[in-house]
PDB file of C-alpha atoms and ligand atoms in Angstrom:
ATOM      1  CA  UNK A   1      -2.576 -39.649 -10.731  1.00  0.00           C
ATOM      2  CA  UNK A   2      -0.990 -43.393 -10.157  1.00  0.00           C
ATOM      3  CA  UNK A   3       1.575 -44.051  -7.693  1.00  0.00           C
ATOM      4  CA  UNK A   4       4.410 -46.180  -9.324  1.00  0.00           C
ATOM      5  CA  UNK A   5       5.778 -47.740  -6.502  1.00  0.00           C
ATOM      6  CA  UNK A   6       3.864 -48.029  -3.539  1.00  0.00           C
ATOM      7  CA  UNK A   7       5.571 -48.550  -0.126  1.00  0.00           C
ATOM      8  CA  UNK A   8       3.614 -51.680   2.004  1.00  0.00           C
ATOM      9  CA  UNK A   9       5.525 -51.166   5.153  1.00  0.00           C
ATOM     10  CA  UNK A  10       3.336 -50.838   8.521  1.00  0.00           C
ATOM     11  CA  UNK A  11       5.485 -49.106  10.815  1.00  0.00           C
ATOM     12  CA  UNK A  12       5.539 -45.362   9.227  1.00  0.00           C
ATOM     13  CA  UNK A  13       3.726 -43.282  11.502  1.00  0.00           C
ATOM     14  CA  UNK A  14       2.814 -41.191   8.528  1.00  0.00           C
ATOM     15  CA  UNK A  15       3.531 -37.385   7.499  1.00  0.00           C
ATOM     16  CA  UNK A  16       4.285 -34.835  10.269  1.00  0.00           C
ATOM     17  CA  UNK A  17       4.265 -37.728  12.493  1.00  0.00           C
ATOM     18  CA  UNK A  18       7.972 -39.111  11.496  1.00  0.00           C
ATOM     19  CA  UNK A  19      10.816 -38.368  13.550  1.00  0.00           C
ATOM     20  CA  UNK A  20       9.205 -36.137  16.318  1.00  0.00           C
ATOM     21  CA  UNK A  21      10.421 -36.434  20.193  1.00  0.00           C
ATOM     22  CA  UNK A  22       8.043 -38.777  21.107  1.00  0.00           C
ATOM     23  CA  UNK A  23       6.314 -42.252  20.421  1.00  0.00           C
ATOM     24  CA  UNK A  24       3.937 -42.880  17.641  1.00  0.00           C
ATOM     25  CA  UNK A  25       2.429 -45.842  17.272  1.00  0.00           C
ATOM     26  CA  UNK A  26       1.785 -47.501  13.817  1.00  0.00           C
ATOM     27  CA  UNK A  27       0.336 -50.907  12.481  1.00  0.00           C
ATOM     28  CA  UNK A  28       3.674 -52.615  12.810  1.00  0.00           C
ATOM     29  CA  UNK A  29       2.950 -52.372  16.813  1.00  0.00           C
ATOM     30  CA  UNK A  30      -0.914 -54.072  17.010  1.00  0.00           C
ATOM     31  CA  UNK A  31      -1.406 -57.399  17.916  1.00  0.00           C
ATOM     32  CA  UNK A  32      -4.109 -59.668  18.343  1.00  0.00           C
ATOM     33  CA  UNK A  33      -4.299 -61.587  21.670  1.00  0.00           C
ATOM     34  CA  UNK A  34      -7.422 -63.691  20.218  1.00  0.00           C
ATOM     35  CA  UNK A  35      -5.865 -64.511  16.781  1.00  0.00           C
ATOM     36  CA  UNK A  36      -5.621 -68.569  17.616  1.00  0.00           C
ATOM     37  CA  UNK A  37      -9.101 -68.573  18.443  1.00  0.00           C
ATOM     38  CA  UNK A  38     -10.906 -66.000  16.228  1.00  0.00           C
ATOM     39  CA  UNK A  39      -9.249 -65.481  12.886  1.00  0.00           C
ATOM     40  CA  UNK A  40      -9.380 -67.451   9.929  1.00  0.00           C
ATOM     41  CA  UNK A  41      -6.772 -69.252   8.767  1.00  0.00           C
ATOM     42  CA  UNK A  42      -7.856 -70.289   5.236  1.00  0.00           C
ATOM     43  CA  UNK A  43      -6.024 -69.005   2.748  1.00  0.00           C
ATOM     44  CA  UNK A  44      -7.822 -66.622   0.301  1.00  0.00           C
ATOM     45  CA  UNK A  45      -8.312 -68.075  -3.236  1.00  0.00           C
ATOM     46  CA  UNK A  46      -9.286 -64.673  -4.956  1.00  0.00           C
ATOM     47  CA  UNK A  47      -7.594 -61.081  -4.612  1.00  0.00           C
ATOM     48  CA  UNK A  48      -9.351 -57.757  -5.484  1.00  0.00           C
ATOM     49  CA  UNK A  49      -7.129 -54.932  -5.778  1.00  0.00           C
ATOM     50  CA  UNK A  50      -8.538 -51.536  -6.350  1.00  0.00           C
ATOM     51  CA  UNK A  51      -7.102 -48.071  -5.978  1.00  0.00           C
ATOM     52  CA  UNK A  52      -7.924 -45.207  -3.695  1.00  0.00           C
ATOM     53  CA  UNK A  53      -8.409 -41.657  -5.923  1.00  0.00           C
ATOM     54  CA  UNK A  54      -9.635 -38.582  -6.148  1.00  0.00           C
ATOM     55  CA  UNK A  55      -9.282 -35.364  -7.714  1.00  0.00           C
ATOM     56  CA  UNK A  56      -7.816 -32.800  -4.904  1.00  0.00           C
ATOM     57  CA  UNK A  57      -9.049 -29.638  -7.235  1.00  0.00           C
ATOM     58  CA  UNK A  58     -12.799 -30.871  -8.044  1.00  0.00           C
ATOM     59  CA  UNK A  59     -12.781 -32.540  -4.369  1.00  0.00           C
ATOM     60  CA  UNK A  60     -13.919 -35.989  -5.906  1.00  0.00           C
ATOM     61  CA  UNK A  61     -12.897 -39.206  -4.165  1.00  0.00           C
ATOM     62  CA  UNK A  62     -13.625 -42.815  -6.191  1.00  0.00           C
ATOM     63  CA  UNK A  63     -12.336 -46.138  -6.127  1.00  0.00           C
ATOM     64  CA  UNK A  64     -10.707 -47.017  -8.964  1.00  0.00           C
ATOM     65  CA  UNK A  65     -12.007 -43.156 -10.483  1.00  0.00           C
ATOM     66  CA  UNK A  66     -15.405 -43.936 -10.530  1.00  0.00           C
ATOM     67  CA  UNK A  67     -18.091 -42.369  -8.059  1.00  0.00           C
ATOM     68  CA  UNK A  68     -20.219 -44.309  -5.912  1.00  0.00           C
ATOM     69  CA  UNK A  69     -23.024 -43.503  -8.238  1.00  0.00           C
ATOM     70  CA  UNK A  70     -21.221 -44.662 -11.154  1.00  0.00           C
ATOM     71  CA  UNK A  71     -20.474 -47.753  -9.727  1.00  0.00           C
ATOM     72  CA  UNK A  72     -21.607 -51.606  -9.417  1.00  0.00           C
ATOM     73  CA  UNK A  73     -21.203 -53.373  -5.793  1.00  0.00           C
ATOM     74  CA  UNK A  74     -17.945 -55.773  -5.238  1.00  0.00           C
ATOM     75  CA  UNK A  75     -19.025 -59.027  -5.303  1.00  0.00           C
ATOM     76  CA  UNK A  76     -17.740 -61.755  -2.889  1.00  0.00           C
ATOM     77  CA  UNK A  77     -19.402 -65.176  -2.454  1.00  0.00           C
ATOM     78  CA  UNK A  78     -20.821 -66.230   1.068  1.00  0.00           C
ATOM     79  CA  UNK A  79     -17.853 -67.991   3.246  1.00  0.00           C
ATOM     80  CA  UNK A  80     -15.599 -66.796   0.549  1.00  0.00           C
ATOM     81  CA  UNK A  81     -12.060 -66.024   1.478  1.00  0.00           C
ATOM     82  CA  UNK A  82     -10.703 -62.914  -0.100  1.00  0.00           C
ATOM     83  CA  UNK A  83      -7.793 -60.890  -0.378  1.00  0.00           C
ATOM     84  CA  UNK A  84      -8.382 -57.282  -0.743  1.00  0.00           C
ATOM     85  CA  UNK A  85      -5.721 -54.776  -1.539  1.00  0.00           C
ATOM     86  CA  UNK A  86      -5.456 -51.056  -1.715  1.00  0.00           C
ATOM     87  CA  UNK A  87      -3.353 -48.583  -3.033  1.00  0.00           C
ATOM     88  CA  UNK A  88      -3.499 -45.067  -1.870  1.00  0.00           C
ATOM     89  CA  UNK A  89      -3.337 -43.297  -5.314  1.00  0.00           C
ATOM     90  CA  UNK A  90      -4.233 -39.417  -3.594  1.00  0.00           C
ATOM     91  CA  UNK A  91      -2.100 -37.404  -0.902  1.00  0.00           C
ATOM     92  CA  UNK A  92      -4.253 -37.981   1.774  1.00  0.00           C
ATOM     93  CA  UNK A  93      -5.076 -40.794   4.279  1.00  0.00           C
ATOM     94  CA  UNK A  94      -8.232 -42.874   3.930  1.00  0.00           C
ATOM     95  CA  UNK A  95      -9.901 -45.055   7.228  1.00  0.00           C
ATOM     96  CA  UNK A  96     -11.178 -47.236   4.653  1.00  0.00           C
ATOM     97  CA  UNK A  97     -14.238 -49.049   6.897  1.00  0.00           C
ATOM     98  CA  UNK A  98     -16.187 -52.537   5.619  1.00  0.00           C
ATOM     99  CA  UNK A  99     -19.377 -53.089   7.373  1.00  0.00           C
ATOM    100  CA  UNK A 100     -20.605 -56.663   8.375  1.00  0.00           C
ATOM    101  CA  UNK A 101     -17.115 -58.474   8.251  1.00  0.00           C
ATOM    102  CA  UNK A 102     -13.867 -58.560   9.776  1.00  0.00           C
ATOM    103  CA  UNK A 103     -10.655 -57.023   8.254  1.00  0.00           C
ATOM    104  CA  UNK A 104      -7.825 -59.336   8.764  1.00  0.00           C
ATOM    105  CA  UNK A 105      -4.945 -56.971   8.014  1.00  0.00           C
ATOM    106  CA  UNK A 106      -1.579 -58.486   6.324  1.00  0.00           C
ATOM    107  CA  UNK A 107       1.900 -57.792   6.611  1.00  0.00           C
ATOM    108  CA  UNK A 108       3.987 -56.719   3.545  1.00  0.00           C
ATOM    109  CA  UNK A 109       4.742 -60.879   3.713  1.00  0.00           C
ATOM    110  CA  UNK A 110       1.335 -61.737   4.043  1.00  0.00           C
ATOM    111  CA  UNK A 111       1.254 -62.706   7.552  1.00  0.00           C
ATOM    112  CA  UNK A 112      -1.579 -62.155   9.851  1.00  0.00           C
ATOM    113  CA  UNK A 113      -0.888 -58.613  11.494  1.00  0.00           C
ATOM    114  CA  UNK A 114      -4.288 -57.817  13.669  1.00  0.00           C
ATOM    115  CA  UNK A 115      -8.061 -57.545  12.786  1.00  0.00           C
ATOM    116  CA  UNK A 116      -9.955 -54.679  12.253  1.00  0.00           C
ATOM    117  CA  UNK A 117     -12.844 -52.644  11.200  1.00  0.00           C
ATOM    118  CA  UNK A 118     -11.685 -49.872   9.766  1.00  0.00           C
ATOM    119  CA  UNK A 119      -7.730 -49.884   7.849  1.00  0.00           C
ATOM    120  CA  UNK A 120      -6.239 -46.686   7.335  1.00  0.00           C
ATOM    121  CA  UNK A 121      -4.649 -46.394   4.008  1.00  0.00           C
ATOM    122  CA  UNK A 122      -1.490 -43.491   3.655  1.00  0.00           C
ATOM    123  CA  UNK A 123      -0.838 -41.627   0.680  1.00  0.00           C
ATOM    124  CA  UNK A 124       0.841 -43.865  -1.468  1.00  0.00           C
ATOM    125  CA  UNK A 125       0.478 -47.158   1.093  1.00  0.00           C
ATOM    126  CA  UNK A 126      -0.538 -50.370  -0.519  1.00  0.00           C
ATOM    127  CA  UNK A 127      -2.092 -52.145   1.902  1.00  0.00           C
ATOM    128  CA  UNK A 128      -3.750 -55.723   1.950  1.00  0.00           C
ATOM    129  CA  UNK A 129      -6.433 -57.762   4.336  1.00  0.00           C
ATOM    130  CA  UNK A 130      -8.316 -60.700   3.976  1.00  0.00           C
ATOM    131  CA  UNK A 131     -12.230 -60.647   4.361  1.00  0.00           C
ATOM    132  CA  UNK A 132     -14.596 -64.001   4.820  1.00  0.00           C
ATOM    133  CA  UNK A 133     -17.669 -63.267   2.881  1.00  0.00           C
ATOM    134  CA  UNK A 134     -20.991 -62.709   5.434  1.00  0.00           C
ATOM    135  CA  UNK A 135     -24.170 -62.670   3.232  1.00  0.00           C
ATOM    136  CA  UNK A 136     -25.784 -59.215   3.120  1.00  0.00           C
ATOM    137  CA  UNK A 137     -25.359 -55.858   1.097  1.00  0.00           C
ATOM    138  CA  UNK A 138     -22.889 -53.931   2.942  1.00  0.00           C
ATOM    139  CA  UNK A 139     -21.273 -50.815   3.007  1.00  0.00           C
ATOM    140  CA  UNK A 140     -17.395 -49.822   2.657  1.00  0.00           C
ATOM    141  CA  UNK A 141     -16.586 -46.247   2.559  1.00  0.00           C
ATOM    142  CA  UNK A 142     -13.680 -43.836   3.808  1.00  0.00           C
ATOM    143  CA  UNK A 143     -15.020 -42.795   7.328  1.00  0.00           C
ATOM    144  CA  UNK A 144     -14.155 -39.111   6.358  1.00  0.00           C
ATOM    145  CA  UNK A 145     -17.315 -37.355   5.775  1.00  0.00           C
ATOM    146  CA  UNK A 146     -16.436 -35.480   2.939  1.00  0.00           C
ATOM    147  CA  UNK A 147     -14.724 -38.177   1.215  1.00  0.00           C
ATOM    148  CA  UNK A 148     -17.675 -40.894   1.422  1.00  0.00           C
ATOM    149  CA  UNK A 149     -20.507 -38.069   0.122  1.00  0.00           C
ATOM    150  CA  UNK A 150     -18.156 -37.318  -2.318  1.00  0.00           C
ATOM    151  CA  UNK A 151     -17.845 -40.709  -4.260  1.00  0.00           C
ATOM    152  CA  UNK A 152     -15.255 -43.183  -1.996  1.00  0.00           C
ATOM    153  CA  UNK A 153     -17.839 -45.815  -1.148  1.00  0.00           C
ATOM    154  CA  UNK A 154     -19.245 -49.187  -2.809  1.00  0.00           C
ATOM    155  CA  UNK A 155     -21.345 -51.684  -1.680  1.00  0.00           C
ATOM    156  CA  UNK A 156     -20.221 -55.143  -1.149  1.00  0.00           C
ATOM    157  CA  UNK A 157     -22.827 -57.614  -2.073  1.00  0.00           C
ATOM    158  CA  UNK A 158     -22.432 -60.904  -0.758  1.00  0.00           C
ATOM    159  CA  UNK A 159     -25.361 -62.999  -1.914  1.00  0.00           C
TER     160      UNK A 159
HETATM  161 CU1   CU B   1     -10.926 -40.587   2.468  1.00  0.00          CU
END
Protein backbone atom coordinates (compact mmCIF):
# COMPACT_ATOMS: atom_id res chain seq x y z
CA UNK A 1 0.00 0.00 0.00
CA UNK A 2 1.42 3.68 -1.15
CA UNK A 3 -0.13 6.77 -0.10
CA UNK A 4 -0.56 9.11 -3.20
CA UNK A 5 -0.67 12.25 -1.65
CA UNK A 6 0.69 12.67 1.59
CA UNK A 7 -0.42 15.60 3.83
CA UNK A 8 2.99 17.48 5.54
CA UNK A 9 1.04 19.73 7.77
CA UNK A 10 2.13 19.76 11.65
CA UNK A 11 -0.78 20.95 13.38
CA UNK A 12 -3.30 17.78 13.03
CA UNK A 13 -3.62 16.38 16.31
CA UNK A 14 -4.20 13.09 14.61
CA UNK A 15 -7.28 10.53 14.52
CA UNK A 16 -9.79 10.57 17.42
CA UNK A 17 -7.93 13.49 18.57
CA UNK A 18 -9.55 16.15 15.93
CA UNK A 19 -12.25 18.29 16.91
CA UNK A 20 -12.85 17.14 20.59
CA UNK A 21 -13.80 19.84 23.48
CA UNK A 22 -10.54 20.39 24.50
CA UNK A 23 -6.84 21.35 23.54
CA UNK A 24 -4.50 19.07 21.77
CA UNK A 25 -1.33 19.96 21.15
CA UNK A 26 0.53 19.08 17.86
CA UNK A 27 4.04 19.85 16.24
CA UNK A 28 2.81 23.11 14.81
CA UNK A 29 2.86 24.36 18.69
CA UNK A 30 6.79 23.28 19.80
CA UNK A 31 9.39 25.60 19.83
CA UNK A 32 12.87 25.69 20.56
CA UNK A 33 14.10 28.38 23.02
CA UNK A 34 17.90 27.25 22.29
CA UNK A 35 17.61 27.13 18.44
CA UNK A 36 20.19 30.34 17.93
CA UNK A 37 22.62 28.65 19.94
CA UNK A 38 22.29 24.86 19.38
CA UNK A 39 20.99 23.97 15.96
CA UNK A 40 22.67 23.83 12.83
CA UNK A 41 22.14 26.03 10.33
CA UNK A 42 23.89 24.44 7.31
CA UNK A 43 21.87 23.53 4.80
CA UNK A 44 21.68 19.77 3.98
CA UNK A 45 23.30 18.81 0.61
CA UNK A 46 21.76 15.19 0.42
CA UNK A 47 18.03 13.98 1.13
CA UNK A 48 17.04 10.35 1.96
CA UNK A 49 13.51 9.67 1.69
CA UNK A 50 12.20 6.32 2.67
CA UNK A 51 8.74 5.06 3.46
CA UNK A 52 7.17 3.73 6.61
CA UNK A 53 5.22 0.08 5.83
CA UNK A 54 3.97 -2.78 6.96
CA UNK A 55 1.60 -5.42 6.37
CA UNK A 56 -1.44 -4.95 9.04
CA UNK A 57 -2.58 -8.84 8.34
CA UNK A 58 1.02 -10.62 8.65
CA UNK A 59 1.90 -7.82 11.42
CA UNK A 60 5.22 -6.92 9.49
CA UNK A 61 6.59 -3.39 9.74
CA UNK A 62 9.77 -2.38 7.18
CA UNK A 63 11.15 0.61 5.81
CA UNK A 64 10.81 0.85 2.45
CA UNK A 65 9.17 -3.17 2.69
CA UNK A 66 12.14 -4.69 3.68
CA UNK A 67 12.79 -6.18 7.30
CA UNK A 68 15.51 -5.18 9.43
CA UNK A 69 17.12 -8.45 8.64
CA UNK A 70 16.85 -7.95 5.06
CA UNK A 71 18.36 -4.81 5.17
CA UNK A 72 21.83 -2.80 4.76
CA UNK A 73 22.50 0.27 7.31
CA UNK A 74 21.80 4.05 5.91
CA UNK A 75 24.83 5.52 5.32
CA UNK A 76 25.63 9.20 6.20
CA UNK A 77 29.17 10.67 6.22
CA UNK A 78 30.66 12.15 9.56
CA UNK A 79 29.60 16.07 9.89
CA UNK A 80 27.35 15.38 7.01
CA UNK A 81 24.21 17.40 6.75
CA UNK A 82 21.20 15.43 5.74
CA UNK A 83 17.73 15.69 5.01
CA UNK A 84 15.67 12.79 5.93
CA UNK A 85 12.09 12.35 4.96
CA UNK A 86 9.32 9.97 5.77
CA UNK A 87 6.20 8.98 4.54
CA UNK A 88 3.77 7.11 6.63
CA UNK A 89 2.68 4.45 4.03
CA UNK A 90 0.50 2.15 6.99
CA UNK A 91 -2.62 3.33 9.16
CA UNK A 92 -0.88 3.66 12.16
CA UNK A 93 1.48 6.19 13.87
CA UNK A 94 5.21 5.52 14.13
CA UNK A 95 7.68 7.49 17.04
CA UNK A 96 10.30 6.99 14.61
CA UNK A 97 13.58 7.40 17.20
CA UNK A 98 17.49 7.96 15.79
CA UNK A 99 20.03 7.24 18.36
CA UNK A 100 23.32 9.33 18.68
CA UNK A 101 22.09 12.54 16.76
CA UNK A 102 19.71 15.22 16.89
CA UNK A 103 16.46 15.42 14.80
CA UNK A 104 16.00 18.86 13.55
CA UNK A 105 12.35 18.66 12.50
CA UNK A 106 11.12 20.88 9.33
CA UNK A 107 8.13 22.62 8.50
CA UNK A 108 6.12 21.74 5.33
CA UNK A 109 8.45 25.01 4.01
CA UNK A 110 11.46 23.70 5.31
CA UNK A 111 11.94 25.91 8.17
CA UNK A 112 13.41 24.92 11.40
CA UNK A 113 10.34 23.75 13.61
CA UNK A 114 12.06 22.21 17.02
CA UNK A 115 14.63 19.39 17.71
CA UNK A 116 14.03 16.13 18.75
CA UNK A 117 14.76 12.58 19.47
CA UNK A 118 12.12 10.78 18.56
CA UNK A 119 9.43 12.25 15.41
CA UNK A 120 6.18 10.79 15.32
CA UNK A 121 5.09 10.01 11.87
CA UNK A 122 0.84 9.81 11.23
CA UNK A 123 -0.71 7.59 8.89
CA UNK A 124 -0.20 9.08 5.73
CA UNK A 125 2.16 12.21 7.19
CA UNK A 126 5.24 12.99 5.22
CA UNK A 127 7.41 14.35 7.42
CA UNK A 128 11.08 15.75 7.05
CA UNK A 129 14.24 16.60 9.57
CA UNK A 130 17.65 17.26 9.10
CA UNK A 131 20.39 15.08 10.90
CA UNK A 132 24.38 16.10 11.22
CA UNK A 133 26.21 12.90 10.85
CA UNK A 134 28.01 11.73 14.49
CA UNK A 135 30.42 8.81 13.72
CA UNK A 136 29.18 5.52 15.21
CA UNK A 137 26.69 2.62 14.22
CA UNK A 138 23.45 3.67 15.50
CA UNK A 139 20.13 2.60 15.85
CA UNK A 140 16.69 4.08 14.39
CA UNK A 141 13.63 2.16 15.03
CA UNK A 142 9.79 2.87 15.75
CA UNK A 143 9.76 3.01 19.66
CA UNK A 144 6.66 0.64 19.54
CA UNK A 145 7.74 -2.66 20.69
CA UNK A 146 6.02 -4.68 18.39
CA UNK A 147 6.79 -2.68 15.46
CA UNK A 148 10.78 -2.54 15.96
CA UNK A 149 10.93 -6.69 16.66
CA UNK A 150 8.91 -6.91 13.85
CA UNK A 151 11.19 -5.38 11.05
CA UNK A 152 10.89 -1.17 11.39
CA UNK A 153 14.50 -0.58 12.34
CA UNK A 154 17.97 0.05 10.42
CA UNK A 155 21.13 0.97 11.48
CA UNK A 156 22.69 4.17 10.55
CA UNK A 157 26.34 3.82 9.98
CA UNK A 158 28.24 6.83 10.06
CA UNK A 159 31.88 5.95 9.52
CU1 LIG B 1 5.66 1.74 14.48
Amino acid sequence: MRVDSPRMNLDDPGINLRNINRDVLNYSQLRSVDEAIFVEQRKPTREIELHLTGNMERYIWALDGVMFKDATPVNIKPNERVRITLVNDTMMNHPMHLHGMWSDLRTPSGDFQVRKHTIVVQPAQKISFDVTGEVGRWAWHCHLLYHMEAGMFREVAVV
